[in-house]
């Protein structure tokens, strides 16, 4: 089941850039994002009104990773300890629970993913291997920990046998808060694009790559005000995007024209050939037709 019709092993990678605005990313059109989009599609998505989906980090990543809206997973803020992530866990946990042969990997340094801060750890049981760096231990925060996440993720994606991986970078959000959406913000997006290039290179350089088909998706949790900051309901804060591409795929994929953040989890499941259980409450549908 986890092989394509032409016998390739299905693999999936979800890369997260925290707080990257779609309009800025489109204006920059950096090479690695363009490379990925050229193998699939780049959707502009707009988060629902803030009373449905607050433009807050823990809420955004919970929605993307669980495939259900905040009204279901109940994560309402970064420090929220009363939620239903145990009932609506991440797509990594779901995939492993559905099929114990699916190996899952996470790499991140935001507290919610690897500690008990707020709704964490979002990358909890069912994540077979986790590269986690507690950014509180590093003076530069994400500027120090993102390169460590990249280094581990590059190695794991290159030589590991993981089937479904999630790799998160937090620098852009930090810069957005500090400087607004200006030159510094554009510069850090270029850095993240280079990280994406390195991850794609790690995948394409695998010794088994010619026998694999990789779905790679890229997304963000929220946008930023021009002057920096998020949490409100402005268009700038509600901006998001999904980029998805199939690497090593032999057939021309049929991608849906519209996308929403809740489509990401079912898209990963569809690619991994994991049947979606109605009890999971997935609010979206696979982007591959
Ligand atoms: Zn965020």
PDB file of C-alpha atoms and ligand atoms in Angstrom:
ATOM      1  CA  UNK A   1       0.000   0.000   0.000  1.00  0.00           C
ATOM      2  CA  UNK A   2       2.819   2.363   0.723  1.00  0.00           C
ATOM      3  CA  UNK A   3       4.183   1.922  -2.778  1.00  0.00           C
ATOM      4  CA  UNK A   4       3.069   3.752  -5.894  1.00  0.00           C
ATOM      5  CA  UNK A   5       1.696   1.830  -8.864  1.00  0.00           C
ATOM      6  CA  UNK A   6       5.180   1.824 -10.370  1.00  0.00           C
ATOM      7  CA  UNK A   7       6.694   0.377  -7.226  1.00  0.00           C
ATOM      8  CA  UNK A   8       8.162   3.455  -5.601  1.00  0.00           C
ATOM      9  CA  UNK A   9       8.145   3.855  -1.843  1.00  0.00           C
ATOM     10  CA  UNK A  10       6.002   6.796  -0.754  1.00  0.00           C
ATOM     11  CA  UNK A  11       7.679   9.372   1.469  1.00  0.00           C
ATOM     12  CA  UNK A  12       6.491  12.730   2.732  1.00  0.00           C
ATOM     13  CA  UNK A  13       8.101  15.841   4.166  1.00  0.00           C
ATOM     14  CA  UNK A  14       6.282  18.821   5.696  1.00  0.00           C
ATOM     15  CA  UNK A  15       8.452  21.918   6.115  1.00  0.00           C
ATOM     16  CA  UNK A  16       7.127  24.742   8.309  1.00  0.00           C
ATOM     17  CA  UNK A  17       8.219  28.377   8.125  1.00  0.00           C
ATOM     18  CA  UNK A  18       6.747  30.293  11.056  1.00  0.00           C
ATOM     19  CA  UNK A  19       5.130  33.649  10.287  1.00  0.00           C
ATOM     20  CA  UNK A  20       5.953  34.029   6.589  1.00  0.00           C
ATOM     21  CA  UNK A  21       3.591  36.221   4.586  1.00  0.00           C
ATOM     22  CA  UNK A  22       2.485  34.894   1.242  1.00  0.00           C
ATOM     23  CA  UNK A  23       2.653  38.263  -0.517  1.00  0.00           C
ATOM     24  CA  UNK A  24       6.257  38.809   0.570  1.00  0.00           C
ATOM     25  CA  UNK A  25       7.202  35.261  -0.402  1.00  0.00           C
ATOM     26  CA  UNK A  26       5.579  35.714  -3.814  1.00  0.00           C
ATOM     27  CA  UNK A  27       7.338  39.017  -4.399  1.00  0.00           C
ATOM     28  CA  UNK A  28      10.663  37.376  -3.568  1.00  0.00           C
ATOM     29  CA  UNK A  29       9.832  34.115  -5.389  1.00  0.00           C
ATOM     30  CA  UNK A  30      13.002  32.541  -3.969  1.00  0.00           C
ATOM     31  CA  UNK A  31      14.580  29.672  -5.926  1.00  0.00           C
ATOM     32  CA  UNK A  32      13.894  26.670  -3.666  1.00  0.00           C
ATOM     33  CA  UNK A  33      10.241  27.582  -3.144  1.00  0.00           C
ATOM     34  CA  UNK A  34       9.909  28.057  -6.899  1.00  0.00           C
ATOM     35  CA  UNK A  35      11.644  24.725  -7.471  1.00  0.00           C
ATOM     36  CA  UNK A  36       9.162  22.952  -5.193  1.00  0.00           C
ATOM     37  CA  UNK A  37       6.161  24.737  -6.704  1.00  0.00           C
ATOM     38  CA  UNK A  38       7.347  23.777 -10.200  1.00  0.00           C
ATOM     39  CA  UNK A  39       6.728  20.142  -9.194  1.00  0.00           C
ATOM     40  CA  UNK A  40       3.242  20.902  -7.938  1.00  0.00           C
ATOM     41  CA  UNK A  41       1.376  24.001  -6.914  1.00  0.00           C
ATOM     42  CA  UNK A  42       1.537  27.131  -4.774  1.00  0.00           C
ATOM     43  CA  UNK A  43      -1.730  28.107  -3.127  1.00  0.00           C
ATOM     44  CA  UNK A  44      -2.471  31.385  -1.418  1.00  0.00           C
ATOM     45  CA  UNK A  45      -4.630  30.611   1.570  1.00  0.00           C
ATOM     46  CA  UNK A  46      -6.367  33.014   3.902  1.00  0.00           C
ATOM     47  CA  UNK A  47      -7.046  31.964   7.460  1.00  0.00           C
ATOM     48  CA  UNK A  48     -10.667  32.229   8.613  1.00  0.00           C
ATOM     49  CA  UNK A  49     -11.796  35.076  10.879  1.00  0.00           C
ATOM     50  CA  UNK A  50      -9.968  35.232  14.172  1.00  0.00           C
ATOM     51  CA  UNK A  51     -12.992  34.040  16.124  1.00  0.00           C
ATOM     52  CA  UNK A  52     -12.594  30.768  14.173  1.00  0.00           C
ATOM     53  CA  UNK A  53      -8.798  30.604  13.881  1.00  0.00           C
ATOM     54  CA  UNK A  54      -6.733  33.095  15.902  1.00  0.00           C
ATOM     55  CA  UNK A  55      -3.529  34.093  14.060  1.00  0.00           C
ATOM     56  CA  UNK A  56      -1.389  32.599  16.800  1.00  0.00           C
ATOM     57  CA  UNK A  57       1.493  30.132  16.445  1.00  0.00           C
ATOM     58  CA  UNK A  58       0.209  27.230  18.541  1.00  0.00           C
ATOM     59  CA  UNK A  59      -3.215  27.498  16.945  1.00  0.00           C
ATOM     60  CA  UNK A  60      -1.884  27.624  13.392  1.00  0.00           C
ATOM     61  CA  UNK A  61       0.456  24.659  13.684  1.00  0.00           C
ATOM     62  CA  UNK A  62      -2.182  22.653  15.530  1.00  0.00           C
ATOM     63  CA  UNK A  63      -4.598  23.195  12.652  1.00  0.00           C
ATOM     64  CA  UNK A  64      -2.022  22.333   9.968  1.00  0.00           C
ATOM     65  CA  UNK A  65      -0.774  19.236  11.775  1.00  0.00           C
ATOM     66  CA  UNK A  66      -4.104  17.860  13.007  1.00  0.00           C
ATOM     67  CA  UNK A  67      -6.266  18.576   9.961  1.00  0.00           C
ATOM     68  CA  UNK A  68      -9.069  20.004  12.091  1.00  0.00           C
ATOM     69  CA  UNK A  69     -10.038  23.598  12.852  1.00  0.00           C
ATOM     70  CA  UNK A  70      -9.501  25.229  16.250  1.00  0.00           C
ATOM     71  CA  UNK A  71     -13.188  24.680  17.070  1.00  0.00           C
ATOM     72  CA  UNK A  72     -12.293  20.966  17.123  1.00  0.00           C
ATOM     73  CA  UNK A  73      -8.702  20.770  18.438  1.00  0.00           C
ATOM     74  CA  UNK A  74      -9.518  23.559  20.917  1.00  0.00           C
ATOM     75  CA  UNK A  75      -6.036  25.069  21.008  1.00  0.00           C
ATOM     76  CA  UNK A  76      -6.828  28.757  21.481  1.00  0.00           C
ATOM     77  CA  UNK A  77      -3.439  30.267  22.365  1.00  0.00           C
ATOM     78  CA  UNK A  78       0.257  29.643  22.839  1.00  0.00           C
ATOM     79  CA  UNK A  79      -0.144  28.978  26.558  1.00  0.00           C
ATOM     80  CA  UNK A  80      -3.388  27.048  26.313  1.00  0.00           C
ATOM     81  CA  UNK A  81      -3.323  23.848  28.366  1.00  0.00           C
ATOM     82  CA  UNK A  82      -6.984  22.979  27.865  1.00  0.00           C
ATOM     83  CA  UNK A  83      -7.392  21.498  24.430  1.00  0.00           C
ATOM     84  CA  UNK A  84      -8.161  18.235  22.616  1.00  0.00           C
ATOM     85  CA  UNK A  85      -4.829  17.404  20.945  1.00  0.00           C
ATOM     86  CA  UNK A  86      -4.912  14.013  22.715  1.00  0.00           C
ATOM     87  CA  UNK A  87      -8.084  13.286  20.746  1.00  0.00           C
ATOM     88  CA  UNK A  88      -6.940  15.058  17.547  1.00  0.00           C
ATOM     89  CA  UNK A  89      -3.189  14.401  17.438  1.00  0.00           C
ATOM     90  CA  UNK A  90      -0.744  15.385  14.718  1.00  0.00           C
ATOM     91  CA  UNK A  91      -0.656  13.702  11.326  1.00  0.00           C
ATOM     92  CA  UNK A  92       2.609  12.031  12.386  1.00  0.00           C
ATOM     93  CA  UNK A  93       0.937  10.357  15.348  1.00  0.00           C
ATOM     94  CA  UNK A  94      -2.105   9.458  13.251  1.00  0.00           C
ATOM     95  CA  UNK A  95       0.015   7.892  10.499  1.00  0.00           C
ATOM     96  CA  UNK A  96       2.089   5.830  12.913  1.00  0.00           C
ATOM     97  CA  UNK A  97      -0.982   4.754  14.880  1.00  0.00           C
ATOM     98  CA  UNK A  98      -2.737   3.663  11.674  1.00  0.00           C
ATOM     99  CA  UNK A  99       0.287   1.775  10.342  1.00  0.00           C
ATOM    100  CA  UNK A 100       3.159   0.898  12.676  1.00  0.00           C
ATOM    101  CA  UNK A 101       5.474   0.428   9.707  1.00  0.00           C
ATOM    102  CA  UNK A 102       5.322   4.149   8.941  1.00  0.00           C
ATOM    103  CA  UNK A 103       8.306   5.820  10.542  1.00  0.00           C
ATOM    104  CA  UNK A 104       7.866   9.403  11.636  1.00  0.00           C
ATOM    105  CA  UNK A 105      10.439  12.101  12.309  1.00  0.00           C
ATOM    106  CA  UNK A 106      10.249  15.638  13.653  1.00  0.00           C
ATOM    107  CA  UNK A 107      12.805  18.461  13.902  1.00  0.00           C
ATOM    108  CA  UNK A 108      11.976  21.739  15.641  1.00  0.00           C
ATOM    109  CA  UNK A 109      12.948  24.190  18.345  1.00  0.00           C
ATOM    110  CA  UNK A 110       9.673  25.922  19.260  1.00  0.00           C
ATOM    111  CA  UNK A 111       8.603  24.959  22.770  1.00  0.00           C
ATOM    112  CA  UNK A 112       5.131  23.762  21.776  1.00  0.00           C
ATOM    113  CA  UNK A 113       6.595  20.938  19.681  1.00  0.00           C
ATOM    114  CA  UNK A 114       8.970  19.320  22.148  1.00  0.00           C
ATOM    115  CA  UNK A 115       8.146  20.506  25.662  1.00  0.00           C
ATOM    116  CA  UNK A 116       5.083  20.657  27.894  1.00  0.00           C
ATOM    117  CA  UNK A 117       4.828  24.416  27.382  1.00  0.00           C
ATOM    118  CA  UNK A 118       1.238  25.395  26.572  1.00  0.00           C
ATOM    119  CA  UNK A 119      -0.418  22.732  24.409  1.00  0.00           C
ATOM    120  CA  UNK A 120       2.872  20.855  23.903  1.00  0.00           C
ATOM    121  CA  UNK A 121       4.372  18.571  23.077  1.00  0.00           C
ATOM    122  CA  UNK A 122       2.543  18.646  19.742  1.00  0.00           C
ATOM    123  CA  UNK A 123       5.205  16.246  18.415  1.00  0.00           C
ATOM    124  CA  UNK A 124       4.444  13.676  21.094  1.00  0.00           C
ATOM    125  CA  UNK A 125       3.820   9.916  21.157  1.00  0.00           C
ATOM    126  CA  UNK A 126       3.870   8.407  17.683  1.00  0.00           C
ATOM    127  CA  UNK A 127       6.788  10.559  16.582  1.00  0.00           C
ATOM    128  CA  UNK A 128       9.431   7.860  16.331  1.00  0.00           C
ATOM    129  CA  UNK A 129      12.396  10.205  16.315  1.00  0.00           C
ATOM    130  CA  UNK A 130      12.635  13.849  17.303  1.00  0.00           C
ATOM    131  CA  UNK A 131      15.473  16.320  16.859  1.00  0.00           C
ATOM    132  CA  UNK A 132      14.518  18.986  19.363  1.00  0.00           C
ATOM    133  CA  UNK A 133      16.465  21.995  20.589  1.00  0.00           C
ATOM    134  CA  UNK A 134      15.057  24.073  23.420  1.00  0.00           C
ATOM    135  CA  UNK A 135      15.523  27.609  22.155  1.00  0.00           C
ATOM    136  CA  UNK A 136      15.592  28.917  25.748  1.00  0.00           C
ATOM    137  CA  UNK A 137      19.066  27.374  26.051  1.00  0.00           C
ATOM    138  CA  UNK A 138      20.437  29.508  23.202  1.00  0.00           C
ATOM    139  CA  UNK A 139      21.144  33.219  23.433  1.00  0.00           C
ATOM    140  CA  UNK A 140      20.068  33.911  19.860  1.00  0.00           C
ATOM    141  CA  UNK A 141      16.878  31.839  20.096  1.00  0.00           C
ATOM    142  CA  UNK A 142      15.695  30.616  16.702  1.00  0.00           C
ATOM    143  CA  UNK A 143      18.668  32.258  14.956  1.00  0.00           C
ATOM    144  CA  UNK A 144      20.852  29.801  16.852  1.00  0.00           C
ATOM    145  CA  UNK A 145      18.557  26.781  16.876  1.00  0.00           C
ATOM    146  CA  UNK A 146      17.240  26.824  13.289  1.00  0.00           C
ATOM    147  CA  UNK A 147      20.709  25.959  11.895  1.00  0.00           C
ATOM    148  CA  UNK A 148      20.910  23.061  14.372  1.00  0.00           C
ATOM    149  CA  UNK A 149      17.479  21.842  13.291  1.00  0.00           C
ATOM    150  CA  UNK A 150      18.597  22.128   9.666  1.00  0.00           C
ATOM    151  CA  UNK A 151      21.787  20.164  10.259  1.00  0.00           C
ATOM    152  CA  UNK A 152      19.966  17.269  11.957  1.00  0.00           C
ATOM    153  CA  UNK A 153      17.085  17.257   9.485  1.00  0.00           C
ATOM    154  CA  UNK A 154      19.441  17.269   6.502  1.00  0.00           C
ATOM    155  CA  UNK A 155      21.229  14.212   7.826  1.00  0.00           C
ATOM    156  CA  UNK A 156      18.035  12.374   8.752  1.00  0.00           C
ATOM    157  CA  UNK A 157      16.377  13.098   5.415  1.00  0.00           C
ATOM    158  CA  UNK A 158      19.502  12.058   3.565  1.00  0.00           C
ATOM    159  CA  UNK A 159      20.269   8.743   5.276  1.00  0.00           C
ATOM    160  CA  UNK A 160      17.250   8.016   7.494  1.00  0.00           C
ATOM    161  CA  UNK A 161      14.379   5.672   6.710  1.00  0.00           C
ATOM    162  CA  UNK A 162      11.650   8.037   7.857  1.00  0.00           C
ATOM    163  CA  UNK A 163       8.417   7.951   5.861  1.00  0.00           C
ATOM    164  CA  UNK A 164       6.776  11.110   7.212  1.00  0.00           C
ATOM    165  CA  UNK A 165       8.800  14.037   8.532  1.00  0.00           C
ATOM    166  CA  UNK A 166       8.025  17.510   9.865  1.00  0.00           C
ATOM    167  CA  UNK A 167      10.773  20.142   9.980  1.00  0.00           C
ATOM    168  CA  UNK A 168      10.084  23.548  11.525  1.00  0.00           C
ATOM    169  CA  UNK A 169      11.987  26.852  11.386  1.00  0.00           C
ATOM    170  CA  UNK A 170      11.129  29.846  13.581  1.00  0.00           C
ATOM    171  CA  UNK A 171      13.483  32.645  12.501  1.00  0.00           C
ATOM    172  CA  UNK A 172      11.181  34.565  10.172  1.00  0.00           C
ATOM    173  CA  UNK A 173       8.585  35.098  12.878  1.00  0.00           C
ATOM    174  CA  UNK A 174      11.233  36.334  15.295  1.00  0.00           C
ATOM    175  CA  UNK A 175      12.531  38.837  12.736  1.00  0.00           C
ATOM    176  CA  UNK A 176       8.983  39.908  11.839  1.00  0.00           C
ATOM    177  CA  UNK A 177       8.275  40.739  15.472  1.00  0.00           C
ATOM    178  CA  UNK A 178      11.551  42.613  15.885  1.00  0.00           C
ATOM    179  CA  UNK A 179      11.713  44.569  12.627  1.00  0.00           C
ATOM    180  CA  UNK A 180       8.376  44.325  10.835  1.00  0.00           C
ATOM    181  CA  UNK A 181       7.982  43.195   7.248  1.00  0.00           C
ATOM    182  CA  UNK A 182      10.998  44.949   5.713  1.00  0.00           C
ATOM    183  CA  UNK A 183      14.525  44.271   4.534  1.00  0.00           C
ATOM    184  CA  UNK A 184      15.463  42.102   7.531  1.00  0.00           C
ATOM    185  CA  UNK A 185      12.325  40.026   7.039  1.00  0.00           C
ATOM    186  CA  UNK A 186      13.046  39.516   3.356  1.00  0.00           C
ATOM    187  CA  UNK A 187      16.632  38.585   4.188  1.00  0.00           C
ATOM    188  CA  UNK A 188      15.583  35.908   6.666  1.00  0.00           C
ATOM    189  CA  UNK A 189      13.124  34.452   4.143  1.00  0.00           C
ATOM    190  CA  UNK A 190      16.069  34.096   1.753  1.00  0.00           C
ATOM    191  CA  UNK A 191      17.913  32.218   4.491  1.00  0.00           C
ATOM    192  CA  UNK A 192      14.939  29.897   4.978  1.00  0.00           C
ATOM    193  CA  UNK A 193      14.738  29.345   1.245  1.00  0.00           C
ATOM    194  CA  UNK A 194      18.345  28.198   1.336  1.00  0.00           C
ATOM    195  CA  UNK A 195      17.403  25.810   4.162  1.00  0.00           C
ATOM    196  CA  UNK A 196      14.620  24.422   1.977  1.00  0.00           C
ATOM    197  CA  UNK A 197      17.096  24.017  -0.872  1.00  0.00           C
ATOM    198  CA  UNK A 198      19.376  22.027   1.407  1.00  0.00           C
ATOM    199  CA  UNK A 199      16.532  19.773   2.547  1.00  0.00           C
ATOM    200  CA  UNK A 200      15.462  19.133  -1.058  1.00  0.00           C
ATOM    201  CA  UNK A 201      19.071  18.371  -1.943  1.00  0.00           C
ATOM    202  CA  UNK A 202      19.276  15.915   0.966  1.00  0.00           C
ATOM    203  CA  UNK A 203      16.179  14.125  -0.326  1.00  0.00           C
ATOM    204  CA  UNK A 204      17.277  14.075  -3.964  1.00  0.00           C
ATOM    205  CA  UNK A 205      20.703  12.799  -2.963  1.00  0.00           C
ATOM    206  CA  UNK A 206      19.394   9.721  -1.164  1.00  0.00           C
ATOM    207  CA  UNK A 207      20.931   6.449  -2.321  1.00  0.00           C
ATOM    208  CA  UNK A 208      17.394   5.069  -2.710  1.00  0.00           C
ATOM    209  CA  UNK A 209      15.885   8.188  -4.297  1.00  0.00           C
ATOM    210  CA  UNK A 210      15.218   6.552  -7.672  1.00  0.00           C
ATOM    211  CA  UNK A 211      12.954   4.066  -5.889  1.00  0.00           C
ATOM    212  CA  UNK A 212      11.017   6.688  -3.920  1.00  0.00           C
ATOM    213  CA  UNK A 213       8.317   9.259  -4.551  1.00  0.00           C
ATOM    214  CA  UNK A 214       8.401  12.251  -2.209  1.00  0.00           C
ATOM    215  CA  UNK A 215       5.568  14.621  -1.455  1.00  0.00           C
ATOM    216  CA  UNK A 216       7.084  17.803  -0.023  1.00  0.00           C
ATOM    217  CA  UNK A 217       4.786  20.469   1.404  1.00  0.00           C
ATOM    218  CA  UNK A 218       5.640  23.886   2.790  1.00  0.00           C
ATOM    219  CA  UNK A 219       3.339  26.081   4.842  1.00  0.00           C
ATOM    220  CA  UNK A 220       3.100  28.754   7.526  1.00  0.00           C
ATOM    221  CA  UNK A 221       0.963  29.343  10.578  1.00  0.00           C
ATOM    222  CA  UNK A 222       0.033  33.022  10.114  1.00  0.00           C
ATOM    223  CA  UNK A 223       1.197  36.288   8.574  1.00  0.00           C
ATOM    224  CA  UNK A 224       2.432  39.528  10.143  1.00  0.00           C
ATOM    225  CA  UNK A 225       1.389  43.154  10.342  1.00  0.00           C
ATOM    226  CA  UNK A 226       3.548  45.458   8.216  1.00  0.00           C
ATOM    227  CA  UNK A 227       5.062  46.812  11.425  1.00  0.00           C
ATOM    228  CA  UNK A 228       5.383  43.294  12.879  1.00  0.00           C
ATOM    229  CA  UNK A 229       3.122  41.313  15.151  1.00  0.00           C
ATOM    230  CA  UNK A 230       0.153  38.992  14.755  1.00  0.00           C
ATOM    231  CA  UNK A 231      -2.809  37.584  16.612  1.00  0.00           C
ATOM    232  CA  UNK A 232      -5.444  39.859  15.126  1.00  0.00           C
ATOM    233  CA  UNK A 233      -7.772  39.568  12.176  1.00  0.00           C
ATOM    234  CA  UNK A 234      -6.151  41.802   9.562  1.00  0.00           C
ATOM    235  CA  UNK A 235      -5.604  40.506   6.052  1.00  0.00           C
ATOM    236  CA  UNK A 236      -1.859  40.739   6.618  1.00  0.00           C
ATOM    237  CA  UNK A 237      -2.049  38.509   9.696  1.00  0.00           C
ATOM    238  CA  UNK A 238      -4.439  36.015   8.116  1.00  0.00           C
ATOM    239  CA  UNK A 239      -2.284  35.434   5.058  1.00  0.00           C
ATOM    240  CA  UNK A 240      -0.903  31.945   4.631  1.00  0.00           C
ATOM    241  CA  UNK A 241       0.149  29.628   1.854  1.00  0.00           C
ATOM    242  CA  UNK A 242       0.735  26.022   0.962  1.00  0.00           C
ATOM    243  CA  UNK A 243       3.332  24.898  -1.562  1.00  0.00           C
ATOM    244  CA  UNK A 244       3.294  21.228  -2.512  1.00  0.00           C
ATOM    245  CA  UNK A 245       5.382  19.283  -4.970  1.00  0.00           C
ATOM    246  CA  UNK A 246       5.969  15.665  -5.925  1.00  0.00           C
ATOM    247  CA  UNK A 247       9.617  14.738  -6.312  1.00  0.00           C
ATOM    248  CA  UNK A 248      10.477  11.599  -8.190  1.00  0.00           C
ATOM    249  CA  UNK A 249       6.889  11.223  -9.356  1.00  0.00           C
ATOM    250  CA  UNK A 250       6.366   9.767 -12.779  1.00  0.00           C
ATOM    251  CA  UNK A 251       2.885  10.995 -13.515  1.00  0.00           C
ATOM    252  CA  UNK A 252       1.402  14.435 -13.903  1.00  0.00           C
ATOM    253  CA  UNK A 253      -0.440  14.992 -10.658  1.00  0.00           C
ATOM    254  CA  UNK A 254      -3.874  16.594 -10.610  1.00  0.00           C
ATOM    255  CA  UNK A 255      -3.890  19.256  -7.925  1.00  0.00           C
ATOM    256  CA  UNK A 256      -7.019  20.909  -6.651  1.00  0.00           C
ATOM    257  CA  UNK A 257      -7.496  24.576  -7.493  1.00  0.00           C
ATOM    258  CA  UNK A 258      -8.271  25.714  -3.941  1.00  0.00           C
ATOM    259  CA  UNK A 259      -6.633  24.852  -0.646  1.00  0.00           C
ATOM    260  CA  UNK A 260      -7.095  25.443   3.053  1.00  0.00           C
ATOM    261  CA  UNK A 261      -4.767  24.742   5.989  1.00  0.00           C
ATOM    262  CA  UNK A 262      -6.871  21.732   7.039  1.00  0.00           C
ATOM    263  CA  UNK A 263      -6.199  20.091   3.648  1.00  0.00           C
ATOM    264  CA  UNK A 264      -2.566  19.487   4.472  1.00  0.00           C
ATOM    265  CA  UNK A 265      -2.983  16.509   6.827  1.00  0.00           C
ATOM    266  CA  UNK A 266      -5.308  14.551   4.500  1.00  0.00           C
ATOM    267  CA  UNK A 267      -2.955  15.329   1.601  1.00  0.00           C
ATOM    268  CA  UNK A 268      -0.046  13.736   3.468  1.00  0.00           C
ATOM    269  CA  UNK A 269      -2.199  10.724   4.403  1.00  0.00           C
ATOM    270  CA  UNK A 270      -3.390  10.283   0.832  1.00  0.00           C
ATOM    271  CA  UNK A 271       0.176  10.286  -0.405  1.00  0.00           C
ATOM    272  CA  UNK A 272       1.231   7.725   2.226  1.00  0.00           C
ATOM    273  CA  UNK A 273      -1.801   5.599   1.279  1.00  0.00           C
ATOM    274  CA  UNK A 274      -3.158   5.683   4.807  1.00  0.00           C
ATOM    275  CA  UNK A 275      -6.961   5.369   4.702  1.00  0.00           C
ATOM    276  CA  UNK A 276      -8.582   8.325   6.456  1.00  0.00           C
ATOM    277  CA  UNK A 277     -10.725   7.265   9.402  1.00  0.00           C
ATOM    278  CA  UNK A 278     -13.904   9.370   9.668  1.00  0.00           C
ATOM    279  CA  UNK A 279     -13.412   9.500  13.448  1.00  0.00           C
ATOM    280  CA  UNK A 280     -10.360  11.672  12.877  1.00  0.00           C
ATOM    281  CA  UNK A 281     -12.735  14.495  11.961  1.00  0.00           C
ATOM    282  CA  UNK A 282     -10.603  15.769   9.092  1.00  0.00           C
ATOM    283  CA  UNK A 283     -12.150  19.029   7.928  1.00  0.00           C
ATOM    284  CA  UNK A 284     -10.330  19.174   4.596  1.00  0.00           C
ATOM    285  CA  UNK A 285      -9.549  16.901   1.701  1.00  0.00           C
ATOM    286  CA  UNK A 286      -6.471  15.775  -0.161  1.00  0.00           C
ATOM    287  CA  UNK A 287      -5.085  18.335  -2.587  1.00  0.00           C
ATOM    288  CA  UNK A 288      -4.050  15.629  -5.002  1.00  0.00           C
ATOM    289  CA  UNK A 289      -7.124  14.711  -7.038  1.00  0.00           C
TER     290      UNK A 289
HETATM  291 ZN1  LIG B   1       3.915  31.663  14.479  1.00  0.00          ZN
END
